Amino acid sequence: MLKDQLLAALSSASYFLSQNDLLTLAQVSRQLHDDFAIKELYRYIHITRDSVNRSELWYLDGGKSYLSGYRAMKKTGDQNDLFLHDRIERLSNSPHLELVEELIVDDDLFTDREVCLPVLRKLLDRLISLNKLRNLEIRDPELFQEYYSRSLELTGLNRITIADTDPITSLGAVSKLNKLKWVLLNSEAKMGSLGSSTRQTLANQLQEAELVADEIKFCSLNLFQYLQKEGIRLNALKSLKLNYTHNIDGYNKSFVEDPVKIISSVVDVGKLEKLELGISCEYDDCGCMDAFMDGLAPKLTSLRELSLIEKTSTETTSHEMKESWDIVVCRFIIRLPSVEKNLKSLSIRHATPLNGLSDNSLPGNYVRRRTLYETVLPKLSSLQKLIAPNILQCLSAYEYLMCDLLWNGCECQSCQKFLPIFDQYLMNHQYYLTSEGRYTDVIPTVFFAYAGDFLMRRFSDQIDWDLDILSVAPLERFWNLHGYEDLRDFVDYECFFDETTSPPLALVISHFFNGYMDHLIQLLPRLKTVVLSGIYYTVDNSHNYTCVYD
Amino acid sequence: MLQFKLVLLGDSSVGKSSIVHRFVKDSFDEFRESTIGAAFLSQTIKIEDKGSQQEVVIKFEIWDTAGQERYKSLAPMYYRNANAALVVYDVTQQDSLAKAQGWVNELKTKVGEDDLVICLVGNKLDLCTEEGESSSKPKAVESSDAEGYANEQGLLFHEVSAKTGEGVKQVFQSIGEKLYEFKKHELANSKGRQGAGGDTVNVQLQRPSTNDATSCCG
């Protein structure tokens, strides 16, 4: 009896136990080893190139086991390959493989793919032959294609990814399906008719759908039109990801009709609890995005989690476009029914140029955009999670902010020590400015835009949904402060900047964000978690925030 | 500073990690655990350029590998792009020399003799040097046999004790000197090509005289 209670308690707590905790637990007794720890250790496996950040303060590395490469700040691709290869080899020979229910394989795992991929194939072959997987997510495009047909034959899957509609007839075999990622690779793809079992599965079981077009210039409406034509209504759907893009070179007939009507004919929008919307309109005088958002907002009566992504086909440097996008999405947010009570999670991602250089990035324009968000955010009085995946890239456009960060910023002991070092870095490095066809000095805007991109890589390779950022542990990645747009030191400078400078850089950036956190905790009374460009914060009940990893 | 990748190969428990730790940290652990996968360490040495009489700093990036059979499949990943290999055997274990010879053959086949300095190293000399001591073991591999094999194959050869430190520094010193001899010729050839306008000439990037116009100092 007591044993059962203990196992039940541990089972409930397992989400918060990391694989190191589980290994420790496995050594406590044979019973805990056999009945709990081993099962949990093998249940959910995520293969990543870099090891993950772990913190005793938080739980993001819990609930799954990570198989990763060499945990070192400075490492070569070869060294990382060696460790990851060894770990995958040992897993594929494990007697516990039948316990694996979920497997995520990240993209870009190996430097030497030719030598290392066979070991991954061996693991995948064994797991597929066991047919115990509930979720198989292969993020490597080559392996995904290779295992596409075979993975769809797994009968226990509850989540699948399909491309176009080629394999859709085999969906009937996937009786437990409730999550679907459907990628339209080609807007002209021939859409075959759906079988009756597939229709039934989609209509009655599907709870989460990501209906996206691979090419950014096409939008999800093609898929919705197809489903509408097939007479399918996704009755059980609670989570939806789609993109609505009206791009200059991607105009299609979908826009002739009312997009909200098309989506509503397929999805009961009022039941949606989680929505991730990639959206943009690149036509200056077109009001389609505004009309779409205005039409959609009042119908989202159950929405709890919202992610808005500026999705454009070209690198936008126009301040006007950014500001008008902000205005449209802010209006959308405040028009959501009972937003002050309902909305718990919000993520906003802008499209930003890699080097941050933008037009009209003047202090007054920054203040206008900031004021806009300062007006909207206080209305979200129930918001608990705020995610801005690339806010540093957005802010980097405003050079005066980045100069403040570097030269007039935090005065703590660490920043006083590190900031002059980054000043020295700036004085001795250059990058290739493609638009002008020449090398030029690195300025704070460029440097922090690159840094923002690098920090974002802590999570960006692991997730499809921005709203899922808090479901994966950030990767432990270190930037050697070179490489972006041929970022390099001057030939007469002996450069000692390498991966070891990466943690201090993250630290000074986190101290810069602390200023924003001071405001956010005032604006949002229920705030619990914040992610700003790969810097993670947790907020306690007394409105004190802690930066978790930096 | 010149940097070279050096790998250690050899049968399990011959003392590969102990040799590395003696060289890098000048320490010895009687109860060292078996290496899992690989360990990476680095250490620099100084050698003298006999021509210019100047000191040259050489940095070894040392890949210490697990000797167990189960890691054999990873070996090609270890020794790829290596500049030097220490193939270690245990002077008290006859079999370990045969295993070392197997590694030498593999290296010569897979990497090629021209690109790699191989050093055959007999370890645990301390266990058999003091004759008559109760803790001593008979020397199972005669120095002359191992040295003869090394000479035949064109390998460097040393006998060492990771426990006492005897001969360990000399191993890396001799490898460093031999690598430098190779590298010196390569560097000279490379400089010659640069001077002649060959394809290795780097484009010298001009440092801009002022900041970018968009910077605050512009």
Coordinates of N, CA and C in Angstrom, one line a residue, chain B:
Chain B
M1 N 52.2 29.8 -31.9 CA 52.1 28.5 -31.3 C 51.6 27.5 -32.3
L2 N 52.3 26.4 -32.3 CA 51.8 25.3 -33.2 C 50.9 24.4 -32.3
Q3 N 49.9 23.9 -33.0 CA 49.0 23.0 -32.2 C 48.8 21.7 -33.0
F4 N 48.9 20.6 -32.2 CA 48.9 19.3 -32.8 C 47.9 18.4 -32.1
K5 N 47.2 17.6 -32.8 CA 46.3 16.6 -32.2 C 47.0 15.3 -32.0
L6 N 47.0 14.9 -30.7 CA 47.7 13.6 -30.4 C 46.6 12.6 -29.8
V7 N 46.6 11.4 -30.3 CA 45.7 10.4 -29.7 C 46.4 9.3 -29.0
L8 N 45.8 8.7 -28.0 CA 46.4 7.6 -27.3 C 45.6 6.3 -27.6
L9 N 46.3 5.3 -28.0 CA 45.6 4.1 -28.3 C 46.3 2.9 -27.6
G10 N 45.6 1.8 -27.4 CA 46.2 0.7 -26.7 C 45.1 -0.1 -26.0
D11 N 45.5 -1.3 -25.5 CA 44.6 -2.2 -24.9 C 44.1 -1.5 -23.5
S12 N 43.0 -2.1 -23.1 CA 42.4 -1.6 -21.8 C 43.4 -1.8 -20.6
S13 N 43.5 -0.8 -19.7 CA 44.3 -0.9 -18.5 C 45.8 -0.9 -18.7
V14 N 46.3 -0.5 -19.9 CA 47.7 -0.4 -20.0 C 48.3 0.9 -19.4
G15 N 47.4 1.9 -19.1 CA 47.8 3.1 -18.5 C 47.9 4.3 -19.4
K16 N 47.0 4.4 -20.4 CA 47.0 5.5 -21.3 C 46.6 6.8 -20.5
S17 N 45.5 6.7 -19.7 CA 45.1 7.9 -19.0 C 46.1 8.3 -18.0
S18 N 46.8 7.4 -17.4 CA 47.8 7.7 -16.3 C 49.0 8.4 -17.0
I19 N 49.4 8.0 -18.2 CA 50.5 8.7 -18.9 C 50.1 10.2 -19.1
V20 N 48.8 10.3 -19.6 CA 48.3 11.7 -19.9 C 48.3 12.6 -18.7
H21 N 47.8 12.0 -17.6 CA 47.7 12.8 -16.3 C 49.1 13.1 -15.8
R22 N 50.0 12.2 -15.9 CA 51.4 12.5 -15.5 C 51.9 13.6 -16.3
F23 N 51.7 13.6 -17.6 CA 52.2 14.6 -18.5 C 51.5 16.0 -18.2
V24 N 50.2 16.0 -18.1 CA 49.4 17.2 -18.1 C 49.4 17.8 -16.6
K25 N 49.1 16.9 -15.7 CA 48.9 17.4 -14.3 C 50.0 16.9 -13.3
D26 N 51.0 16.2 -13.8 CA 52.1 15.6 -13.0 C 51.5 14.9 -11.8
S27 N 50.5 14.1 -12.0 CA 49.9 13.4 -10.9 C 49.7 11.9 -11.3
F28 N 49.5 11.1 -10.3 CA 49.2 9.7 -10.6 C 48.1 9.2 -9.6
D29 N 47.1 8.5 -10.1 CA 46.1 8.0 -9.2 C 46.1 6.5 -9.3
E30 N 46.4 5.8 -8.2 CA 46.6 4.4 -8.2 C 45.2 3.7 -8.6
F31 N 44.1 4.4 -8.3 CA 42.8 3.7 -8.5 C 42.0 4.4 -9.5
R32 N 42.6 4.8 -10.6 CA 41.9 5.5 -11.7 C 40.9 4.6 -12.3
E33 N 39.7 5.2 -12.5 CA 38.6 4.4 -13.2 C 38.9 4.3 -14.7
S34 N 38.3 3.3 -15.3 CA 38.4 3.2 -16.7 C 37.8 4.4 -17.5
T35 N 38.4 4.8 -18.5 CA 37.9 5.9 -19.3 C 36.6 5.5 -20.0
I36 N 35.7 6.4 -20.0 CA 34.4 6.1 -20.7 C 34.5 7.0 -22.0
G37 N 34.3 6.5 -23.1 CA 34.4 7.3 -24.4 C 35.7 7.9 -24.6
A38 N 35.8 9.1 -24.3 CA 37.1 9.8 -24.5 C 37.2 11.0 -23.5
A39 N 38.5 11.4 -23.3 CA 38.7 12.6 -22.5 C 39.7 13.5 -23.3
F40 N 39.4 14.8 -23.2 CA 40.3 15.7 -23.9 C 41.0 16.7 -23.0
L41 N 42.3 16.7 -23.2 CA 43.2 17.6 -22.4 C 44.2 18.3 -23.3
S42 N 44.8 19.3 -22.8 CA 45.8 19.9 -23.6 C 47.0 20.3 -22.7
Q43 N 48.2 20.4 -23.3 CA 49.4 20.7 -22.6 C 50.4 21.3 -23.6
T44 N 51.1 22.3 -23.2 CA 52.1 22.9 -24.1 C 53.5 22.5 -23.6
I45 N 54.4 22.4 -24.6 CA 55.8 22.2 -24.3 C 56.6 23.2 -25.1
K46 N 57.9 23.3 -24.7 CA 58.8 24.1 -25.5 C 59.9 23.3 -26.1
I47 N 60.2 23.6 -27.3 CA 61.3 22.9 -28.0 C 62.2 24.0 -28.6
E48 N 63.4 23.5 -28.9 CA 64.3 24.5 -29.5 C 64.5 24.3 -31.0
D49 N 64.3 25.4 -31.7 CA 64.6 25.3 -33.1 C 66.1 25.3 -33.3
K50 N 66.6 24.1 -33.8 CA 68.1 24.0 -33.9 C 68.7 25.0 -34.8
G51 N 68.0 25.4 -35.8 CA 68.6 26.4 -36.8 C 68.7 27.8 -36.1
S52 N 67.6 28.3 -35.6 CA 67.6 29.7 -35.1 C 67.9 29.7 -33.6
Q53 N 68.0 28.6 -32.9 CA 68.3 28.5 -31.5 C 67.1 29.2 -30.7
Q54 N 66.0 29.4 -31.3 CA 64.9 30.0 -30.6 C 63.9 29.0 -30.1
E55 N 63.2 29.4 -29.0 CA 62.3 28.4 -28.4 C 61.0 28.4 -29.2
V56 N 60.4 27.3 -29.4 CA 59.1 27.2 -30.1 C 58.1 26.5 -29.1
V57 N 56.9 27.1 -29.1 CA 55.9 26.5 -28.2 C 55.0 25.6 -29.0
I58 N 54.8 24.4 -28.5 CA 53.9 23.5 -29.1 C 52.8 23.1 -28.2
K59 N 51.6 23.1 -28.7 CA 50.4 22.8 -27.9 C 49.9 21.4 -28.3
F60 N 49.8 20.5 -27.4 CA 49.2 19.2 -27.8 C 47.7 19.2 -27.4
E61 N 46.9 18.9 -28.3 CA 45.5 18.6 -28.0 C 45.4 17.1 -27.9
I62 N 45.2 16.6 -26.6 CA 45.4 15.2 -26.4 C 44.0 14.5 -26.3
W63 N 43.8 13.5 -27.1 CA 42.5 12.7 -27.1 C 42.9 11.4 -26.4
D64 N 42.4 11.3 -25.2 CA 42.6 10.1 -24.4 C 41.4 9.2 -24.6
T65 N 41.7 8.0 -25.2 CA 40.5 7.2 -25.6 C 40.3 6.0 -24.6
A66 N 39.1 5.5 -24.7 CA 38.8 4.3 -23.9 C 39.4 3.1 -24.7
G67 N 40.0 2.2 -23.9 CA 40.7 1.1 -24.6 C 39.8 -0.2 -24.8
Q68 N 38.7 -0.2 -24.1 CA 37.8 -1.4 -24.2 C 37.4 -1.7 -25.6
E69 N 37.2 -3.0 -25.9 CA 36.8 -3.4 -27.2 C 35.6 -2.8 -27.7
R70 N 34.6 -2.4 -26.8 CA 33.3 -1.9 -27.2 C 33.5 -0.5 -27.8
Y71 N 34.6 0.2 -27.6 CA 34.8 1.5 -28.2 C 35.6 1.4 -29.5
K72 N 35.9 0.2 -29.9 CA 36.8 0.0 -31.1 C 36.2 0.7 -32.3
S73 N 34.8 0.6 -32.4 CA 34.2 1.2 -33.6 C 34.3 2.7 -33.7
L74 N 34.6 3.3 -32.5 CA 34.8 4.8 -32.5 C 36.2 5.2 -32.9
A75 N 37.1 4.2 -33.0 CA 38.5 4.5 -33.2 C 38.8 5.4 -34.4
P76 N 38.2 5.1 -35.5 CA 38.5 6.0 -36.7 C 38.1 7.4 -36.4
M77 N 37.1 7.7 -35.6 CA 36.7 9.0 -35.2 C 37.8 9.7 -34.3
Y78 N 38.5 8.9 -33.5 CA 39.5 9.4 -32.7 C 40.7 9.8 -33.5
Y79 N 41.2 8.9 -34.4 CA 42.5 9.2 -35.0 C 42.4 10.0 -36.3
R80 N 41.2 10.3 -36.7 CA 41.1 11.2 -37.9 C 41.7 12.6 -37.6
N81 N 42.5 13.0 -38.5 CA 43.1 14.3 -38.4 C 44.2 14.4 -37.3
A82 N 44.6 13.2 -36.8 CA 45.6 13.3 -35.7 C 47.0 13.5 -36.4
N83 N 47.8 14.2 -35.6 CA 49.2 14.5 -36.1 C 50.1 13.5 -35.4
A84 N 49.7 12.9 -34.2 CA 50.6 12.0 -33.5 C 49.7 11.0 -32.8
A85 N 50.3 9.8 -32.6 CA 49.6 8.7 -31.9 C 50.6 8.1 -30.9
L86 N 50.1 8.0 -29.7 CA 50.9 7.2 -28.7 C 50.2 5.8 -28.6
V87 N 50.9 4.8 -29.0 CA 50.4 3.5 -28.9 C 51.0 2.8 -27.7
V88 N 50.2 2.6 -26.7 CA 50.7 2.2 -25.4 C 50.5 0.7 -25.2
Y89 N 51.5 0.0 -24.6 CA 51.4 -1.4 -24.1 C 51.9 -1.4 -22.7
D90 N 51.6 -2.5 -22.0 CA 52.0 -2.8 -20.6 C 53.2 -3.7 -20.7
V91 N 54.3 -3.3 -20.1 CA 55.5 -4.1 -20.2 C 55.4 -5.4 -19.4
T92 N 54.4 -5.5 -18.6 CA 54.2 -6.7 -17.8 C 53.2 -7.7 -18.4
Q93 N 52.6 -7.2 -19.6 CA 51.6 -8.1 -20.2 C 52.0 -8.3 -21.7
Q94 N 52.3 -9.6 -22.0 CA 52.8 -9.9 -23.3 C 51.8 -9.6 -24.4
D95 N 50.5 -9.9 -24.1 CA 49.4 -9.7 -25.1 C 49.3 -8.2 -25.5
S96 N 49.6 -7.3 -24.6 CA 49.3 -5.9 -24.8 C 50.2 -5.4 -26.0
L97 N 51.4 -6.0 -26.2 CA 52.3 -5.6 -27.3 C 51.6 -6.0 -28.6
A98 N 51.1 -7.2 -28.6 CA 50.4 -7.6 -29.8 C 49.2 -6.7 -30.2
K99 N 48.5 -6.3 -29.1 CA 47.4 -5.4 -29.4 C 47.9 -4.0 -29.9
A100 N 49.0 -3.6 -29.3 CA 49.6 -2.3 -29.8 C 50.0 -2.5 -31.2
Q101 N 50.6 -3.6 -31.6 CA 51.0 -3.8 -33.0 C 49.8 -3.8 -33.9
G102 N 48.6 -4.3 -33.4 CA 47.4 -4.2 -34.2 C 47.0 -2.7 -34.4
W103 N 47.1 -1.9 -33.4 CA 46.8 -0.5 -33.6 C 47.8 0.2 -34.6
V104 N 49.0 -0.2 -34.5 CA 50.0 0.4 -35.4 C 49.6 0.1 -36.8
N105 N 49.3 -1.2 -37.1 CA 48.9 -1.6 -38.4 C 47.6 -0.8 -38.9
E106 N 46.7 -0.7 -38.0 CA 45.4 0.0 -38.3 C 45.7 1.5 -38.7
L107 N 46.6 2.1 -37.9 CA 46.9 3.5 -38.1 C 47.6 3.7 -39.5
K108 N 48.6 2.8 -39.7 CA 49.3 2.9 -41.0 C 48.4 2.7 -42.2
T109 N 47.4 1.8 -42.0 CA 46.5 1.5 -43.1 C 45.5 2.7 -43.3
K110 N 45.0 3.1 -42.2 CA 43.9 4.1 -42.3 C 44.3 5.5 -42.4
V111 N 45.4 5.9 -41.7 CA 45.8 7.3 -41.7 C 47.0 7.5 -42.7
G112 N 47.9 6.6 -42.8 CA 49.0 6.8 -43.7 C 50.2 7.3 -42.9
E113 N 51.4 6.7 -43.2 CA 52.6 7.0 -42.4 C 53.1 8.4 -42.6
D114 N 52.9 9.0 -43.7 CA 53.4 10.3 -44.0 C 52.8 11.4 -43.1
D115 N 51.6 11.2 -42.7 CA 50.8 12.2 -42.0 C 50.9 12.1 -40.5
L116 N 51.5 11.1 -40.0 CA 51.3 10.8 -38.6 C 52.7 10.3 -37.9
V117 N 52.9 10.9 -36.8 CA 54.1 10.4 -36.0 C 53.5 9.4 -35.0
I118 N 54.1 8.2 -35.0 CA 53.6 7.2 -34.1 C 54.7 6.9 -33.1
C119 N 54.3 6.8 -31.8 CA 55.3 6.5 -30.8 C 54.8 5.3 -30.0
L120 N 55.6 4.2 -30.0 CA 55.3 3.0 -29.2 C 55.8 3.2 -27.8
V121 N 54.9 3.1 -26.8 CA 55.3 3.3 -25.4 C 55.0 2.1 -24.6
G122 N 56.0 1.6 -23.9 CA 55.8 0.6 -22.9 C 55.7 1.2 -21.5
N123 N 54.5 0.9 -20.9 CA 54.3 1.6 -19.6 C 54.4 0.6 -18.4
K124 N 54.4 1.1 -17.2 CA 54.4 0.3 -16.0 C 55.8 -0.3 -15.7
L125 N 56.8 0.5 -16.1 CA 58.2 0.1 -15.9 C 58.5 0.0 -14.4
D126 N 57.8 0.7 -13.6 CA 58.1 0.7 -12.2 C 57.8 -0.7 -11.6
L127 N 56.8 -1.4 -12.2 CA 56.4 -2.7 -11.6 C 57.5 -3.8 -11.8
C128 N 58.5 -3.5 -12.6 CA 59.5 -4.6 -12.9 C 60.9 -4.1 -12.8
T129 N 61.1 -2.9 -12.4 CA 62.5 -2.5 -12.4 C 63.3 -3.0 -11.2
E130 N 62.7 -3.0 -10.0 CA 63.4 -3.4 -8.8 C 63.4 -4.9 -8.7
E131 N 64.4 -5.6 -9.1 CA 64.4 -7.0 -9.1 C 64.4 -7.5 -7.6
G132 N 63.7 -8.6 -7.3 CA 63.7 -9.2 -6.0 C 62.7 -8.6 -5.1
E133 N 62.1 -7.4 -5.4 CA 61.1 -6.8 -4.6 C 59.8 -7.6 -4.7
S134 N 59.1 -7.7 -3.5 CA 57.9 -8.6 -3.5 C 56.8 -8.1 -4.5
S135 N 56.8 -6.8 -4.7 CA 55.7 -6.2 -5.5 C 56.0 -6.3 -7.0
S136 N 57.3 -6.6 -7.3 CA 57.7 -6.5 -8.7 C 57.1 -7.7 -9.5
K137 N 56.9 -7.4 -10.8 CA 56.4 -8.5 -11.7 C 57.5 -8.7 -12.7
P138 N 57.5 -9.9 -13.3 CA 58.5 -10.2 -14.3 C 58.2 -9.3 -15.6
K139 N 59.3 -8.9 -16.3 CA 59.0 -8.1 -17.5 C 58.6 -9.0 -18.6
A140 N 57.4 -8.9 -19.0 CA 56.9 -9.8 -20.0 C 57.3 -9.4 -21.5
V141 N 57.6 -8.2 -21.7 CA 58.0 -7.7 -23.0 C 59.4 -7.1 -22.9
E142 N 60.3 -7.8 -23.5 CA 61.7 -7.3 -23.5 C 61.8 -6.0 -24.3
S143 N 62.6 -5.1 -23.8 CA 62.8 -3.8 -24.5 C 63.3 -4.0 -25.9
S144 N 64.2 -5.0 -26.0 CA 64.8 -5.2 -27.3 C 63.8 -5.6 -28.4
D145 N 62.9 -6.4 -27.9 CA 61.8 -6.9 -28.9 C 61.0 -5.7 -29.4
A146 N 60.5 -4.9 -28.4 CA 59.6 -3.8 -28.7 C 60.4 -2.8 -29.5
E147 N 61.6 -2.5 -29.1 CA 62.4 -1.5 -29.8 C 62.7 -1.9 -31.2
G148 N 63.0 -3.2 -31.4 CA 63.3 -3.8 -32.7 C 62.1 -3.6 -33.6
Y149 N 60.9 -3.9 -33.1 CA 59.7 -3.7 -33.8 C 59.5 -2.3 -34.2
A150 N 59.7 -1.4 -33.2 CA 59.5 0.0 -33.5 C 60.5 0.5 -34.6
N151 N 61.7 0.1 -34.5 CA 62.7 0.5 -35.6 C 62.3 0.0 -37.0
E152 N 61.8 -1.3 -37.0 CA 61.4 -1.9 -38.3 C 60.3 -1.0 -38.9
Q153 N 59.4 -0.6 -38.0 CA 58.2 0.1 -38.5 C 58.4 1.7 -38.6
G154 N 59.5 2.1 -38.2 CA 59.8 3.6 -38.2 C 59.0 4.3 -37.2
L155 N 58.9 3.8 -36.0 CA 58.2 4.4 -34.9 C 59.2 5.0 -33.9
L156 N 58.8 6.0 -33.1 CA 59.5 6.4 -32.0 C 59.3 5.3 -30.9
F157 N 60.2 5.1 -30.0 CA 60.0 4.1 -28.9 C 60.5 4.6 -27.6
H158 N 59.7 4.4 -26.5 CA 60.0 4.8 -25.2 C 59.5 3.8 -24.2
E159 N 60.2 3.6 -23.1 CA 59.6 2.8 -22.0 C 59.4 3.8 -20.8
V160 N 58.3 3.8 -20.2 CA 58.0 4.8 -19.2 C 57.3 4.2 -17.9
S161 N 57.2 5.0 -16.9 CA 56.4 4.7 -15.7 C 55.5 5.9 -15.4
A162 N 54.3 5.8 -15.7 CA 53.3 6.9 -15.3 C 53.3 7.1 -13.8
K163 N 53.6 6.0 -13.1 CA 53.5 6.2 -11.6 C 54.7 7.0 -11.1
T164 N 55.9 6.8 -11.6 CA 57.0 7.5 -11.1 C 57.3 8.8 -12.0
G165 N 56.8 8.7 -13.1 CA 57.0 9.8 -14.1 C 58.2 9.6 -15.0
E166 N 58.9 8.5 -14.8 CA 60.1 8.2 -15.6 C 59.8 8.1 -17.1
G167 N 60.5 8.9 -17.8 CA 60.4 8.9 -19.3 C 59.2 9.5 -19.9
V168 N 58.2 10.0 -19.1 CA 57.0 10.5 -19.7 C 57.2 11.8 -20.5
K169 N 57.9 12.7 -19.9 CA 58.1 14.0 -20.6 C 58.9 13.8 -21.8
Q170 N 59.8 12.9 -21.8 CA 60.7 12.6 -23.0 C 59.8 12.1 -24.2
V171 N 58.8 11.4 -23.8 CA 57.9 10.9 -24.9 C 57.3 12.1 -25.7
F172 N 56.7 13.0 -25.0 CA 56.1 14.1 -25.6 C 57.1 15.1 -26.2
Q173 N 58.2 15.2 -25.6 CA 59.3 16.0 -26.1 C 59.8 15.5 -27.5
S174 N 60.0 14.2 -27.5 CA 60.5 13.6 -28.8 C 59.4 13.7 -29.9
I175 N 58.2 13.5 -29.5 CA 57.1 13.7 -30.5 C 57.0 15.1 -31.0
G176 N 57.1 16.0 -30.0 CA 57.0 17.5 -30.4 C 58.2 17.8 -31.4
E177 N 59.4 17.3 -31.1 CA 60.5 17.7 -31.9 C 60.3 17.1 -33.3
K178 N 59.8 15.9 -33.4 CA 59.6 15.3 -34.7 C 58.5 16.0 -35.5
L179 N 57.5 16.3 -34.8 CA 56.4 17.1 -35.5 C 56.9 18.4 -36.0
Y180 N 57.7 19.0 -35.1 CA 58.2 20.4 -35.6 C 59.1 20.3 -36.8
E181 N 59.8 19.2 -36.8 CA 60.7 19.0 -38.0 C 59.8 18.9 -39.3
F182 N 58.7 18.2 -39.2 CA 57.8 18.1 -40.3 C 57.2 19.4 -40.6
K183 N 56.7 20.1 -39.6 CA 55.9 21.3 -39.7 C 56.8 22.4 -40.2
K184 N 58.1 22.4 -39.8 CA 59.0 23.5 -40.2 C 59.1 23.5 -41.7
H185 N 59.2 22.3 -42.3 CA 59.3 22.2 -43.8 C 58.0 22.7 -44.4
E186 N 56.9 22.3 -43.8 CA 55.6 22.8 -44.4 C 55.4 24.3 -44.3
L187 N 55.8 24.8 -43.1 CA 55.7 26.3 -43.0 C 56.6 27.0 -44.0
A188 N 57.8 26.5 -44.1 CA 58.7 27.1 -45.1 C 58.2 27.1 -46.5
N189 N 57.6 25.9 -46.9 CA 57.0 25.8 -48.2 C 55.9 26.7 -48.4
S190 N 55.0 26.8 -47.3 CA 53.9 27.7 -47.4 C 54.3 29.1 -47.5
K191 N 55.3 29.5 -46.8 CA 55.8 30.9 -46.9 C 56.3 31.2 -48.3
G192 N 57.0 30.2 -48.9 CA 57.5 30.3 -50.2 C 56.4 30.6 -51.2
R193 N 55.3 29.8 -51.0 CA 54.2 29.9 -52.0 C 53.5 31.3 -51.8
Q194 N 53.5 31.8 -50.5 CA 52.8 33.1 -50.3 C 53.6 34.2 -51.0
G195 N 55.0 34.1 -50.9 CA 55.8 35.1 -51.5 C 55.7 35.1 -53.0
A196 N 55.4 33.9 -53.5 CA 55.4 33.8 -55.0 C 54.0 34.1 -55.5
G197 N 53.1 34.4 -54.6 CA 51.7 34.7 -55.1 C 50.9 33.5 -55.3
G198 N 51.2 32.4 -54.6 CA 50.4 31.2 -54.8 C 49.0 31.3 -54.2
D199 N 48.3 30.2 -54.2 CA 46.9 30.2 -53.8 C 46.7 30.3 -52.3
T200 N 47.7 30.2 -51.5 CA 47.5 30.3 -50.0 C 47.7 31.7 -49.5
V201 N 48.0 32.7 -50.4 CA 48.1 34.0 -50.0 C 46.8 34.6 -49.4
N202 N 46.9 35.1 -48.2 CA 45.6 35.7 -47.7 C 45.4 37.1 -48.2
V203 N 44.2 37.4 -48.4 CA 43.9 38.8 -48.7 C 44.0 39.7 -47.5
Q204 N 44.8 40.7 -47.5 CA 44.9 41.5 -46.3 C 43.8 42.5 -46.3
L205 N 43.0 42.4 -45.3 CA 41.8 43.3 -45.2 C 42.2 44.6 -44.6
Q206 N 41.8 45.6 -45.2 CA 42.1 47.0 -44.8 C 41.2 47.3 -43.6
R207 N 41.8 47.8 -42.5 CA 41.0 48.3 -41.4 C 40.4 49.6 -41.8
P208 N 39.1 49.8 -41.8 CA 38.5 51.0 -42.1 C 39.0 52.2 -41.2
S209 N 39.2 53.3 -41.8 CA 39.8 54.4 -41.1 C 38.9 55.0 -40.1
T210 N 37.6 55.0 -40.3 CA 36.6 55.5 -39.4 C 35.5 54.5 -39.1
N211 N 34.8 54.8 -38.1 CA 33.6 54.0 -37.8 C 32.6 54.1 -38.9
D212 N 31.7 53.1 -38.9 CA 30.6 53.2 -39.9 C 29.8 54.5 -39.7
A213 N 29.2 55.0 -40.7 CA 28.4 56.2 -40.7 C 27.2 56.1 -39.7
T214 N 26.8 54.9 -39.5 CA 25.6 54.8 -38.7 C 25.9 54.7 -37.2
S215 N 27.2 54.6 -36.9 CA 27.5 54.5 -35.5 C 27.4 55.8 -34.8
C216 N 27.4 55.8 -33.5 CA 27.1 57.0 -32.7 C 28.3 58.0 -32.9
C217 N 29.5 57.4 -33.2 CA 30.6 58.3 -33.4 C 30.8 58.8 -34.8
G218 N 29.9 58.4 -35.7 CA 30.0 58.7 -37.1 C 29.9 60.1 -37.4

